[in-house]
GROMACS .gro file of C-alpha atoms in nm:
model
  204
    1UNK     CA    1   0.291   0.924  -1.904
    2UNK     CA    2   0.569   0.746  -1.684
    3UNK     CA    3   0.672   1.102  -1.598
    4UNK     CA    4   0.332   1.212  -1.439
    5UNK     CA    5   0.247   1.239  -1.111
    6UNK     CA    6   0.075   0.927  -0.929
    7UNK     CA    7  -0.262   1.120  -0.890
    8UNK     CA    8  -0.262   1.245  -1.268
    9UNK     CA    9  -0.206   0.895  -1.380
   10UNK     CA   10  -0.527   0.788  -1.199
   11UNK     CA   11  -0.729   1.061  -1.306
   12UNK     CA   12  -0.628   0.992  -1.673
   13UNK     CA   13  -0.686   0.657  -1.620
   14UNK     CA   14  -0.987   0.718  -1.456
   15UNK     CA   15  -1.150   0.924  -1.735
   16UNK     CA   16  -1.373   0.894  -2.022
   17UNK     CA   17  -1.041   0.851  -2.277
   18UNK     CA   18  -1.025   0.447  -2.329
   19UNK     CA   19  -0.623   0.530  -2.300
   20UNK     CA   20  -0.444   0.494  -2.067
   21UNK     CA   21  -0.644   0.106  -1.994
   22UNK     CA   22  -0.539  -0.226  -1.976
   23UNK     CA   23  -0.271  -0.264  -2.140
   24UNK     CA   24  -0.102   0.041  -1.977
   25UNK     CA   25  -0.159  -0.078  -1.634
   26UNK     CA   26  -0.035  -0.394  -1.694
   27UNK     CA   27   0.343  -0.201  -1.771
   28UNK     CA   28   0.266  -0.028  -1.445
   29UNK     CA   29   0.207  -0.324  -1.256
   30UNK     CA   30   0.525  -0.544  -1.398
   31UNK     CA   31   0.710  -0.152  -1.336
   32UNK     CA   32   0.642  -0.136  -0.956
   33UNK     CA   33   0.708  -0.549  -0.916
   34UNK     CA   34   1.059  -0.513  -1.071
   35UNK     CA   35   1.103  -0.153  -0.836
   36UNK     CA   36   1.021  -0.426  -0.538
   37UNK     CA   37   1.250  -0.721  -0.629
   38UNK     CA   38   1.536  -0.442  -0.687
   39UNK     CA   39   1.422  -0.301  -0.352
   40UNK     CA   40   1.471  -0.633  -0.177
   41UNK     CA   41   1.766  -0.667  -0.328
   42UNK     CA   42   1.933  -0.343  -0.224
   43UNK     CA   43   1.810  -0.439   0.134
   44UNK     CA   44   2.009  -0.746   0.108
   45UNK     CA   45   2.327  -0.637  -0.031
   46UNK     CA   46   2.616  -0.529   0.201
   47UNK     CA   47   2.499  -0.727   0.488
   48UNK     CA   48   2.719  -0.983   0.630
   49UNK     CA   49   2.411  -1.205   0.681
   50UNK     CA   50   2.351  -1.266   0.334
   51UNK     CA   51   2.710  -1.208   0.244
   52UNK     CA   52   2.667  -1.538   0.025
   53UNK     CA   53   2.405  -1.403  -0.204
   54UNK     CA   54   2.572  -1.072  -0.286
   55UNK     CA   55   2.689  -1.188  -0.630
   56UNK     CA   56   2.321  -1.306  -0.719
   57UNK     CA   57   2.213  -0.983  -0.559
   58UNK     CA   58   2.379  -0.775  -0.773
   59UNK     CA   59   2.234  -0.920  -1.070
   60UNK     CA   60   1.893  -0.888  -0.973
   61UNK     CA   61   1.942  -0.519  -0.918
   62UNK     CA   62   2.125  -0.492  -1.229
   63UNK     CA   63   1.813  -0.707  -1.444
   64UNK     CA   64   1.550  -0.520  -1.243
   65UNK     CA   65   1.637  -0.159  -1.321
   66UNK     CA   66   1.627  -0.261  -1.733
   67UNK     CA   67   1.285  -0.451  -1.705
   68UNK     CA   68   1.158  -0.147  -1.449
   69UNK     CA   69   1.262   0.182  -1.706
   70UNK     CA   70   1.124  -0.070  -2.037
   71UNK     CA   71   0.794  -0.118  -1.858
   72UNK     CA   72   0.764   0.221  -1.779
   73UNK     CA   73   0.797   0.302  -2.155
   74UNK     CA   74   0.536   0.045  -2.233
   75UNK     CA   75   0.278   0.205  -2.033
   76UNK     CA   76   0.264   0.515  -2.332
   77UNK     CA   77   0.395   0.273  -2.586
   78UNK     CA   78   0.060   0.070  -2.536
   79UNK     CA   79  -0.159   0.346  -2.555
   80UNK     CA   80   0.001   0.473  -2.849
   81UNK     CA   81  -0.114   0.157  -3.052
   82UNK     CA   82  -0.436   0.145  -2.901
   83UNK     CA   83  -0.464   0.506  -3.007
   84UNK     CA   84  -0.321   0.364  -3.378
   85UNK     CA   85  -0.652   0.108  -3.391
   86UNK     CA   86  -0.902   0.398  -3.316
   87UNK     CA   87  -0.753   0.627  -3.602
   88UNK     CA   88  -0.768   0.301  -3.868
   89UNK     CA   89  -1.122   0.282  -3.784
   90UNK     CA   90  -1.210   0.653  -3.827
   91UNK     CA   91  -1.070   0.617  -4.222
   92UNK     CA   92  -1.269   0.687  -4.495
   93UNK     CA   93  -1.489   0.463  -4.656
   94UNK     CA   94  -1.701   0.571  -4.927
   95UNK     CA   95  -1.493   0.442  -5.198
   96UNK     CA   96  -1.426   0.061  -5.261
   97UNK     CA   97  -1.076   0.163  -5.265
   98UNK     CA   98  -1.110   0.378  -4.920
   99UNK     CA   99  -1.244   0.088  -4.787
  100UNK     CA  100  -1.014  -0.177  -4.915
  101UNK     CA  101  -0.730   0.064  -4.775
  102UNK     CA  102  -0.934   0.114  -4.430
  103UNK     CA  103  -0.991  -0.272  -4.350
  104UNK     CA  104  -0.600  -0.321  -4.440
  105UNK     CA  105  -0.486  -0.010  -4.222
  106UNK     CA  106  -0.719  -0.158  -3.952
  107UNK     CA  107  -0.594  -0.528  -3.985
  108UNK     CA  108  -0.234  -0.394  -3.944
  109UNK     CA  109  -0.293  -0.192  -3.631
  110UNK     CA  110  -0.500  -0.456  -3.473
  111UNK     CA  111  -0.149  -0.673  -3.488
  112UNK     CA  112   0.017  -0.425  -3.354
  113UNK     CA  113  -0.221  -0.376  -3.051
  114UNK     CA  114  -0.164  -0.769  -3.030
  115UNK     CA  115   0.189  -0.753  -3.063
  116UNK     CA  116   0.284  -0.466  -2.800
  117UNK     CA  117   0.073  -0.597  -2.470
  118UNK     CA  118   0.232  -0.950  -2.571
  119UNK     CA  119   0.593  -0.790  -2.538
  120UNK     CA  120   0.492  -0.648  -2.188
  121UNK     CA  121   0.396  -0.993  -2.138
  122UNK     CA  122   0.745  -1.125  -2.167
  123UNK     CA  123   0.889  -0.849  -2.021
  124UNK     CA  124   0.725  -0.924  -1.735
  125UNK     CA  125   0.756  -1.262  -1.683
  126UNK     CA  126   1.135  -1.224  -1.686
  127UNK     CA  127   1.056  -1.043  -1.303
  128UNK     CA  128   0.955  -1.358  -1.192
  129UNK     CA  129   1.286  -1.543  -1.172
  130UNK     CA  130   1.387  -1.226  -0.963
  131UNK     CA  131   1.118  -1.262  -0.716
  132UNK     CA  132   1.208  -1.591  -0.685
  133UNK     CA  133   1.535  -1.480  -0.608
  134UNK     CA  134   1.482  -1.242  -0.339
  135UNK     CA  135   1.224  -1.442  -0.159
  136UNK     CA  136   1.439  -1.798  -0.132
  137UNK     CA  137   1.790  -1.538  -0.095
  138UNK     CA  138   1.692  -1.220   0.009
  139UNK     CA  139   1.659  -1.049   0.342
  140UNK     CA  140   1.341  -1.197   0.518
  141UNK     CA  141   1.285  -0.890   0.695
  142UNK     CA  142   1.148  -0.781   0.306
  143UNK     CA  143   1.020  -1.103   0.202
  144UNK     CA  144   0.703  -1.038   0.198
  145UNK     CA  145   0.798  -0.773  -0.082
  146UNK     CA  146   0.932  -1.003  -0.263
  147UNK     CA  147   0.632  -1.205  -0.247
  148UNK     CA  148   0.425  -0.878  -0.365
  149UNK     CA  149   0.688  -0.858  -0.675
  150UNK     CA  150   0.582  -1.255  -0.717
  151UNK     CA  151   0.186  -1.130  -0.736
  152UNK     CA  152   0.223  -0.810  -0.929
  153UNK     CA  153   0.442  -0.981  -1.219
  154UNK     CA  154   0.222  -1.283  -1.240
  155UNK     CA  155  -0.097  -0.983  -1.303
  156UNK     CA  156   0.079  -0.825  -1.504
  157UNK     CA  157   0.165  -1.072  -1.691
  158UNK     CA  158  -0.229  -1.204  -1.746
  159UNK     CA  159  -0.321  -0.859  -1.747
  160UNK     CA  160  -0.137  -0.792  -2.039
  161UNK     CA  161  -0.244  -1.087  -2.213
  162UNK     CA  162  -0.615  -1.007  -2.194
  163UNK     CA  163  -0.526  -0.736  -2.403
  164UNK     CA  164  -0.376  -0.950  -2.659
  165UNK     CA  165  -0.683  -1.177  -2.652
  166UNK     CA  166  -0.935  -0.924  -2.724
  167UNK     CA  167  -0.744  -0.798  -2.996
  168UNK     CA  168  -0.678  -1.135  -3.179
  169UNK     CA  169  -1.058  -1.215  -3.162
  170UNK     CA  170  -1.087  -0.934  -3.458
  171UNK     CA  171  -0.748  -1.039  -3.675
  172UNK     CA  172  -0.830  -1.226  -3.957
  173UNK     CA  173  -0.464  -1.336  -4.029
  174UNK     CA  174  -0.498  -1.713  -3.936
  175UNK     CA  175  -0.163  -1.806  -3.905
  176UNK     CA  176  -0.050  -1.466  -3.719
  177UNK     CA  177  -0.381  -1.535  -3.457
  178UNK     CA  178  -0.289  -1.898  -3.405
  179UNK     CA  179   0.072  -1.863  -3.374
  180UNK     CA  180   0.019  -1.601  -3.106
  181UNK     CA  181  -0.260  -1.787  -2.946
  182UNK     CA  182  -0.016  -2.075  -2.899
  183UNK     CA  183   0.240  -1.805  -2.728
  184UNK     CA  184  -0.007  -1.651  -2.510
  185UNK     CA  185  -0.131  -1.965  -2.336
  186UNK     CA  186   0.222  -2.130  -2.305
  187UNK     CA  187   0.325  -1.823  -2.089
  188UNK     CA  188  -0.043  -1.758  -1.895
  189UNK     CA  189   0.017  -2.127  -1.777
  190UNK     CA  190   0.398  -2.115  -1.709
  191UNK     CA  191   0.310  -1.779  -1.561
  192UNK     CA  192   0.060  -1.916  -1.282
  193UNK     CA  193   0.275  -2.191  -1.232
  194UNK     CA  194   0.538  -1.957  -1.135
  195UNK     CA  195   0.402  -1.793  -0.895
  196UNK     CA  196   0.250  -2.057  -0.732
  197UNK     CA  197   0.634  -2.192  -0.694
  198UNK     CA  198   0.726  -1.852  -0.557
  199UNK     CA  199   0.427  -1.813  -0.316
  200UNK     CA  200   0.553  -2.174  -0.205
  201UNK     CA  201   0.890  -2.049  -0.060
  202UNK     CA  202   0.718  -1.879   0.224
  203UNK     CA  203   0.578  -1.965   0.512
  204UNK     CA  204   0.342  -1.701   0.582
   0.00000   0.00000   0.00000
């Protein structure tokens, strides 16, 4: 999917298949906000100006690219387990043993579909010390990208948590729901938080 054109993204997205969704967009959007901290990066490298922050520059540029090229992986990798929960539910069940092996197969995907959106999650929240970064560092002239990068981590972030939400609500494991539960809301809050701090650097 990464490899598609912008406009044959959107029409996938945009048709009647429930993949690529949420969860895939949510890659996409922590994809482009590392592509604009790296961005504002590159713009501030090499300039005498900001000759200071060069080492710090670097290493956003260097973090960005890894988190960028994983997200980008996600986006498939998310529909792929999506596309693992609809296939559990299509399993036989005539027998008491079909359906014994059915609710298992589905119970097992259904942490998986948890598991992957909650990993884009994390991935993305490690953008926002990078927009941080560029914004208080960086090359005003692009600060306002940097602020972008701030706003598109922080939704993907939530974005990708929604999908782990709706997917917990059906996962009977109690102490695999409540553990991630506790994860998910311990990031969604430091997450908002976050951005809030680096929407505070600016003041436009």
């Amino acid at each position: 999917m990464k490899d598609l054109t912008l406009t044959s993204f959107a029409e996938q997205v945009a048709s009647d298949s429930p993949v690529p969704g949420g969860g895939s967009m949510a890659a996409v959007c922590g994809a482009f906000s590392a592509a604009l901290a790296e961005m504002v990066a590159n713009l501030t490298k090499g300039k005498k100006k900001y000759i200071e922050a060069e080492p710090e520059m670097k290493e956003v540029c260097s973090k960005a690219m890894v988190l960028r090229k994983k997200l980008l992986d996600d986006i498939e990798r998310d529909s792929f387990s999506y596309n693992k929960v609809m296939e559990a539910y299509k399993l036989p069940k005539e027998t008491e043993d079909e359906k014994e092996k059915r609710k298992n197969v589905i119970q097992e995907s259904l942490k998986i579909a948890a598991s992957v959106p909650f990993e884009i999650a994390k991935t993305a929240f490690e953008i926002l010390p990078l927009a941080e970064s560029v914004v208080a560092r960086g090359n005003a002239n692009a600060v306002t990208d940097g602020l972008i990068a701030g706003m598109l981590a922080r939704t993907a972030v939530l974005a990708a948590l929604y999908n782990v939400k709706i997917n917990l609500d059906s996962i009977k494991d109690e102490n695999f729901r409540n553990d991630l539960w506790r994860k998910v809301k311990e990031i969604e809050t430091k997450t908002i938080e976050y951005e809030k701090k680096i929407l505070g650097l600016s003041q436009l």
